[in-house]
Structures are given as structure tokens and as C-alpha cells.
CSV table of C-alpha atoms in Angstrom, one decimal:
chain,number,residue,atom,x,y,z
A,4,ASP,CA,195.3,-38.6,351.8
A,5,ARG,CA,197.7,-36.8,354.1
A,6,LEU,CA,196.7,-38.6,357.3
A,7,ALA,CA,197.0,-42.1,355.7
A,8,ASN,CA,200.1,-41.1,353.7
A,9,LEU,CA,202.2,-39.9,356.6
A,10,GLY,CA,200.9,-40.8,360.0
A,11,ASP,CA,203.3,-38.7,362.2
A,12,ALA,CA,204.4,-35.1,362.1
A,13,LEU,CA,204.4,-32.1,364.4
A,14,SER,CA,203.4,-28.4,364.8
A,15,LEU,CA,204.3,-26.1,367.6
A,16,PHE,CA,202.7,-23.0,369.2
A,17,LEU,CA,205.3,-20.8,370.9
A,18,CYS,CA,204.1,-17.8,372.9
A,19,GLY,CA,204.7,-15.2,375.4
A,20,GLY,CA,202.1,-13.5,377.6
A,21,ALA,CA,199.6,-16.4,378.2
A,22,ASP,CA,198.9,-16.9,381.9
A,23,LEU,CA,197.8,-20.5,382.7
A,24,ALA,CA,198.9,-20.5,386.3
A,25,ASN,CA,195.6,-21.8,387.7
A,26,HIS,CA,194.6,-24.4,385.1
A,27,VAL,CA,194.2,-28.0,386.1
A,28,ALA,CA,196.6,-30.7,385.0
A,29,ASP,CA,197.8,-34.1,386.1
A,30,PRO,CA,199.8,-34.9,388.3
A,31,PHE,CA,199.1,-31.5,389.8
A,32,ASP,CA,197.9,-28.0,388.9
A,33,LEU,CA,200.4,-25.9,387.0
A,34,GLY,CA,200.1,-23.2,389.5
A,35,ASN,CA,202.0,-25.4,392.0
A,36,ASP,CA,205.1,-25.5,389.9
A,37,VAL,CA,205.2,-23.8,386.5
A,38,THR,CA,204.7,-20.3,387.8
A,39,HIS,CA,207.8,-20.4,389.9
A,40,GLY,CA,210.6,-17.9,389.1
A,41,PRO,CA,210.5,-14.2,388.3
A,42,ALA,CA,208.9,-14.7,384.8
A,43,GLY,CA,206.6,-17.6,385.3
A,44,ILE,CA,204.5,-19.2,382.7
A,45,GLY,CA,203.0,-15.8,381.7
A,46,HIS,CA,206.2,-15.0,379.8
A,47,GLN,CA,207.5,-18.5,379.0
A,48,LEU,CA,204.6,-20.6,377.7
A,49,ALA,CA,205.0,-22.5,374.4
A,50,ALA,CA,202.3,-24.6,372.8
A,51,ALA,CA,203.2,-27.6,370.6
A,52,PHE,CA,201.1,-29.5,368.1
A,53,ASP,CA,202.0,-32.9,366.7
A,54,LEU,CA,199.9,-32.6,363.6
A,55,ALA,CA,200.8,-31.1,360.2
A,56,ASP,CA,200.4,-33.5,357.3
A,57,ALA,CA,199.6,-36.4,359.6
A,58,PHE,CA,196.0,-35.4,359.2
A,59,ALA,CA,193.7,-36.0,356.2
A,60,ASN,CA,193.1,-33.8,353.3
A,61,GLN,CA,190.0,-31.5,353.3
A,62,SER,CA,187.8,-34.3,352.0
A,63,PHE,CA,188.8,-36.7,354.9
A,64,ASP,CA,188.8,-39.6,352.4
A,65,PHE,CA,191.2,-42.2,353.7
A,66,ALA,CA,190.5,-44.9,351.1
A,67,GLY,CA,193.7,-46.3,349.7
A,68,GLY,CA,196.0,-44.2,351.9
A,69,PHE,CA,199.3,-45.3,353.3
A,70,GLY,CA,198.1,-45.7,356.9
A,71,ALA,CA,195.0,-47.6,355.7
A,72,ALA,CA,197.1,-49.9,353.6
A,73,LEU,CA,199.0,-50.8,356.7
A,74,GLY,CA,195.8,-51.8,358.4
A,75,ASN,CA,195.4,-48.8,360.6
A,76,ASP,CA,192.0,-47.2,361.4
A,77,VAL,CA,193.0,-43.7,360.4
A,78,SER,CA,189.6,-42.3,361.3
A,79,ARG,CA,190.7,-42.6,365.0
A,80,LEU,CA,193.1,-39.7,364.4
A,81,MET,CA,190.3,-37.3,363.4
A,82,ALA,CA,189.2,-36.9,367.0
A,83,ALA,CA,192.2,-34.6,367.5
A,84,VAL,CA,191.5,-32.2,364.7
A,85,GLU,CA,188.8,-30.0,366.2
A,86,PRO,CA,190.5,-29.7,369.7
A,87,CYS,CA,193.7,-28.8,367.9
A,88,ARG,CA,191.9,-26.2,365.7
A,89,ALA,CA,190.3,-24.7,368.7
A,90,ILE,CA,193.5,-24.4,370.7
A,91,LEU,CA,195.3,-23.1,367.6
A,92,VAL,CA,192.7,-20.3,367.3
A,93,ALA,CA,193.0,-19.4,371.0
A,94,ALA,CA,196.8,-19.5,370.9
A,95,ARG,CA,196.9,-17.1,368.1
A,96,ALA,CA,194.4,-14.8,369.8
A,97,ALA,CA,196.5,-14.9,372.9
A,98,GLY,CA,199.6,-13.7,371.0
A,99,MET,CA,201.4,-17.0,370.8
A,100,LEU,CA,204.1,-17.5,368.2
A,101,VAL,CA,203.2,-20.5,366.1
A,102,ILE,CA,205.8,-22.8,364.7
A,103,HIS,CA,204.6,-25.8,362.6
A,104,THR,CA,206.8,-28.9,362.2
A,105,ARG,CA,206.2,-32.0,360.1
A,106,GLU,CA,208.1,-35.2,359.5
A,107,GLY,CA,209.5,-35.7,356.0
A,108,HIS,CA,212.7,-36.3,354.0
A,109,ARG,CA,214.6,-34.8,351.1
A,110,PRO,CA,213.5,-36.1,347.7
A,111,ASP,CA,216.9,-37.8,347.3
A,112,LEU,CA,216.5,-39.5,350.7
A,113,ALA,CA,220.0,-38.3,351.7
A,114,ASP,CA,218.7,-37.5,355.2
A,115,ALA,CA,216.8,-40.8,355.6
A,116,PRO,CA,218.7,-43.6,357.5
A,117,PRO,CA,218.8,-46.8,355.4
A,118,ALA,CA,217.4,-48.8,358.3
A,119,LYS,CA,214.3,-46.5,358.4
A,120,VAL,CA,213.8,-46.7,354.6
A,121,ALA,CA,214.1,-50.4,354.5
A,122,ARG,CA,211.2,-51.1,356.8
A,123,GLY,CA,208.0,-52.6,355.5
A,124,PRO,CA,206.9,-53.8,352.1
A,125,ALA,CA,208.8,-52.1,349.2
A,126,ASP,CA,205.7,-50.4,347.8
A,127,LYS,CA,204.9,-48.8,351.1
A,128,ARG,CA,208.3,-47.5,352.2
A,129,ILE,CA,209.5,-44.0,352.5
A,130,GLY,CA,209.9,-42.6,349.0
A,131,ALA,CA,207.5,-45.0,347.4
A,132,CYS,CA,204.6,-43.6,345.4
A,133,GLY,CA,201.4,-43.2,347.4
A,134,PRO,CA,197.9,-41.8,346.7
A,135,MET,CA,199.2,-38.3,347.3
A,136,GLY,CA,202.7,-38.5,346.0
A,137,ARG,CA,205.9,-40.1,347.4
A,138,ILE,CA,205.5,-41.2,351.0
A,139,LEU,CA,207.2,-38.9,353.6
A,140,ILE,CA,208.8,-36.7,351.0
A,141,ARG,CA,209.0,-33.0,351.3
A,142,GLY,CA,207.1,-31.0,348.7
A,143,GLU,CA,204.7,-33.8,347.8
A,144,ALA,CA,200.9,-33.2,348.1
A,145,GLY,CA,200.7,-35.6,351.1
A,146,HIS,CA,203.3,-33.5,352.9
A,147,GLU,CA,201.1,-30.4,353.1
A,148,ILE,CA,199.3,-29.3,356.2
A,149,ILE,CA,195.5,-29.5,356.0
A,150,PRO,CA,193.5,-26.3,355.6
A,151,ALA,CA,191.9,-26.6,359.1
A,152,LEU,CA,195.3,-26.4,360.7
A,153,ALA,CA,197.3,-24.5,358.0
A,154,PRO,CA,200.0,-22.0,359.0
A,155,LEU,CA,199.3,-18.3,358.7
A,156,PRO,CA,201.7,-16.1,356.7
A,157,GLY,CA,204.8,-15.6,358.8
A,158,GLU,CA,204.4,-18.7,360.9
A,159,PRO,CA,207.6,-20.8,360.6
A,160,GLU,CA,207.5,-24.4,359.4
A,161,ILE,CA,210.1,-26.9,360.4
A,162,ASP,CA,210.6,-30.1,358.4
A,163,LYS,CA,212.0,-32.8,360.7
A,164,PRO,CA,213.6,-36.0,359.5
A,165,GLY,CA,212.7,-37.9,362.7
A,166,LYS,CA,209.9,-38.4,365.1
A,167,GLY,CA,211.0,-35.8,367.6
A,168,ALA,CA,210.8,-32.1,366.8
A,169,PHE,CA,214.3,-31.4,368.2
A,170,TYR,CA,216.3,-34.0,366.2
A,171,GLN,CA,218.3,-32.3,363.4
A,172,THR,CA,216.2,-29.1,363.4
A,173,ASP,CA,216.7,-25.6,364.6
A,174,LEU,CA,213.7,-25.7,367.0
A,175,GLU,CA,215.8,-25.5,370.1
A,176,LEU,CA,217.6,-22.4,368.7
A,177,MET,CA,214.3,-20.8,368.1
A,178,LEU,CA,213.1,-21.5,371.6
A,179,ARG,CA,216.3,-20.4,373.3
A,180,ASN,CA,216.4,-17.2,371.3
A,181,ARG,CA,212.9,-16.4,372.6
A,182,GLY,CA,213.5,-17.4,376.2
A,183,ILE,CA,210.8,-20.0,376.0
A,184,GLU,CA,210.9,-22.7,378.7
A,185,THR,CA,207.5,-24.4,378.6
A,186,LEU,CA,205.9,-26.4,375.7
A,187,MET,CA,202.2,-27.3,375.4
A,188,VAL,CA,202.1,-30.4,373.2
A,189,THR,CA,199.2,-31.9,371.2
A,190,GLY,CA,198.7,-34.0,368.1
A,191,VAL,CA,199.3,-37.4,366.5
A,192,THR,CA,200.4,-39.9,367.2
A,193,THR,CA,200.4,-39.8,371.0
A,194,GLU,CA,202.9,-42.6,371.5
A,195,VAL,CA,205.3,-41.7,368.6
A,196,CYS,CA,205.9,-38.0,367.7
A,197,VAL,CA,204.2,-36.5,370.8
A,198,HIS,CA,206.1,-38.8,373.2
A,199,THR,CA,209.4,-38.4,371.4
A,200,THR,CA,209.2,-34.7,371.3
A,201,VAL,CA,208.2,-34.5,375.0
A,202,ARG,CA,211.0,-36.7,376.0
A,203,GLU,CA,213.5,-34.7,373.9
A,204,ALA,CA,212.2,-31.5,375.5
A,205,ASN,CA,212.3,-32.9,379.0
A,206,ASP,CA,216.0,-33.9,378.6
A,207,ARG,CA,216.7,-30.4,377.4
A,208,GLY,CA,215.2,-28.8,380.5
A,209,TYR,CA,211.8,-27.7,379.0
A,210,ARG,CA,208.5,-28.1,380.9
A,211,CYS,CA,205.8,-29.9,378.9
A,212,LEU,CA,202.1,-29.8,379.1
A,213,VAL,CA,200.3,-32.4,376.9
A,214,LEU,CA,196.6,-31.8,376.0
A,215,GLY,CA,195.2,-35.3,375.9
A,216,ASP,CA,192.0,-34.7,373.9
A,217,ALA,CA,194.1,-33.0,371.2
A,218,CYS,CA,196.3,-36.1,370.8
A,219,ALA,CA,195.3,-39.3,369.1
A,220,SER,CA,196.6,-42.7,368.0
A,221,TYR,CA,195.7,-45.5,365.7
A,222,PHE,CA,195.6,-47.6,368.9
A,223,PRO,CA,193.4,-46.3,371.8
A,224,GLU,CA,195.3,-48.3,374.3
A,225,PHE,CA,198.6,-46.7,373.2
A,226,HIS,CA,197.0,-43.2,373.5
A,227,GLU,CA,195.8,-43.9,377.1
A,228,VAL,CA,199.0,-45.5,378.3
A,229,GLY,CA,201.1,-42.8,376.6
A,230,LEU,CA,199.4,-40.1,378.5
A,231,ARG,CA,199.6,-42.0,381.7
A,232,MET,CA,203.4,-42.4,381.2
A,233,ILE,CA,203.9,-38.7,380.8
A,234,ALA,CA,202.2,-37.8,384.1
A,235,ALA,CA,203.4,-40.8,386.1
A,236,GLN,CA,205.8,-40.6,389.1
A,237,GLY,CA,205.0,-36.9,389.8
A,238,GLY,CA,205.2,-35.8,386.2
A,239,ILE,CA,208.3,-37.7,385.0
A,240,PHE,CA,208.0,-36.1,381.5
A,241,GLY,CA,205.5,-33.4,382.1
A,242,TRP,CA,201.8,-32.6,382.7
A,243,VAL,CA,198.6,-33.8,381.1
A,244,SER,CA,195.5,-31.6,380.7
A,245,THR,CA,192.7,-30.9,378.2
A,246,THR,CA,191.9,-28.2,375.7
A,247,THR,CA,188.8,-27.4,377.8
A,248,GLU,CA,191.0,-26.5,380.8
A,249,VAL,CA,193.5,-24.5,378.7
A,250,LEU,CA,190.8,-22.6,376.8
A,251,ALA,CA,189.1,-21.7,380.1
A,252,ALA,CA,192.4,-20.4,381.4
A,253,LEU,CA,193.0,-18.3,378.3
A,254,SER,CA,189.4,-17.0,378.4
A,255,GLY,CA,189.9,-16.0,382.1
A,256,ARG,CA,193.1,-14.2,381.2
A,257,GLU,CA,191.3,-12.2,378.5
A,258,GLN,CA,188.4,-11.3,380.9
A,259,ALA,CA,190.9,-10.1,383.5
A,260,ALA,CA,192.8,-8.0,381.1
């Protein structure tokens, strides 16, 4: 299955025109900060998903998968699927541009650092054969995005060779070309791909909003602490909110239109 085979990947919503100025977030409401400047969040919001093939196939059968073989409880990641699906539907309805990204490597492993490939037992390493093809290899069945979160025609997909969505990809070029300055981040796993992407974005000057209920981890304690770290010290990496708050804000915008 894709969730057990891969474990970490990323998808992004990028948008213009969504006004979330008054929705609640930790450490403080976005209206206190993100709406500053002539354009404000209404013209600069981007929403990011850390999902892609990290989720299960449509049968949600994890038996014998890569993550399960490593001893992880892959069912814990499923909690993020429905919140992500709901916010994906709302983001598209609000006119957001959606960019999907996922972690994976070339079949010849030319872009995979030897130190990364060498980790773990030989039969469970990157490039080894898993239940849905070679592990973390682009083009394999386990590298596909599940139907519930699949890209629509015309939505770009970025294959990233690392945990962060910015490393060795053209994501930043896409964002700069569209004048996007704020990212809304969700997905799995909270402490790996979500955190890495948020940190990369923060260092590049982007504002990040993480939707906690649309993120998940094999380890609940990592998820909880990961979210706390993002919002700590006045939002050292960004803001933390929920899909409920964002969906309410998007609904309010539609009613006001």
C-alpha cells in the first residue's frame, strides 16, 4: 500500500483570492499579522498538503507494507485523510491553484544520496521491492497519489528527492512567479515532511499556517510536540490552526461575496 510503502510526501495548494483574515490560529489570529501590507492574505494565500503517496491505496489495506514492516502503526495516518480531502475541495472551490508534491527518486537512484539509501535492512531500503513496487521510486504503483486526494487535470505535481518541498525542486520559482507569500500546510508526517517544508519556507520568507487536524504521525507524541514547536515563541516557524477554522473562514468569504 502507498501509505506503508512511502511514509512521507507532500502536496500543496497555492491560491489567490481567499480571505482568511479573521480565522483563529495559534499563537494569535491571522488577522493580527498576515493581512498586513497592501495585498494581504486575500491575494497571497497558499495552501500546502504533505500527503501524496504517503497515504494508503483505495482499499486502505496496510498488511505487509513498508511502514508496517518497520513496526509503524500506519492506521494512525488515516486520521488526516478526510480533513485533507475537505480542505482540498474547499481550496479548489475558492479558486486556489493546487500543486501536489511527493517524495521519490529516479529509478537509477542517481538523485538518492548513498547515506540515505544505506539506511535500514537491505530488503527495506529505497529501491528495494515492496508490496507496491520499488520503495520510494517514481513511477511505481506505491508512488501514486490516492484517489481521495488525486490531482485534477492541470494541477502540477512536483517529485521531491528529500523531505522538504523546496529542496532540489522548482516550487519556489512557482511561488515567486505567482507572488505567493503565505503557505497553508497539512499532511504526513507532522515531524518530518511537514516540519521540514515549514522550516524551509520560513527561512525563505514565507508565512506558514499548519492545519493540525490535517496532519498526522506514526507517533502521536511527535505530532503534538511538532505542532507546539511551530507555534512556540510567538510563532517561530508559523501558525497552527484547524480545518474547521479555515473552512469556516472560506465559507464566510463565499457568503460575503
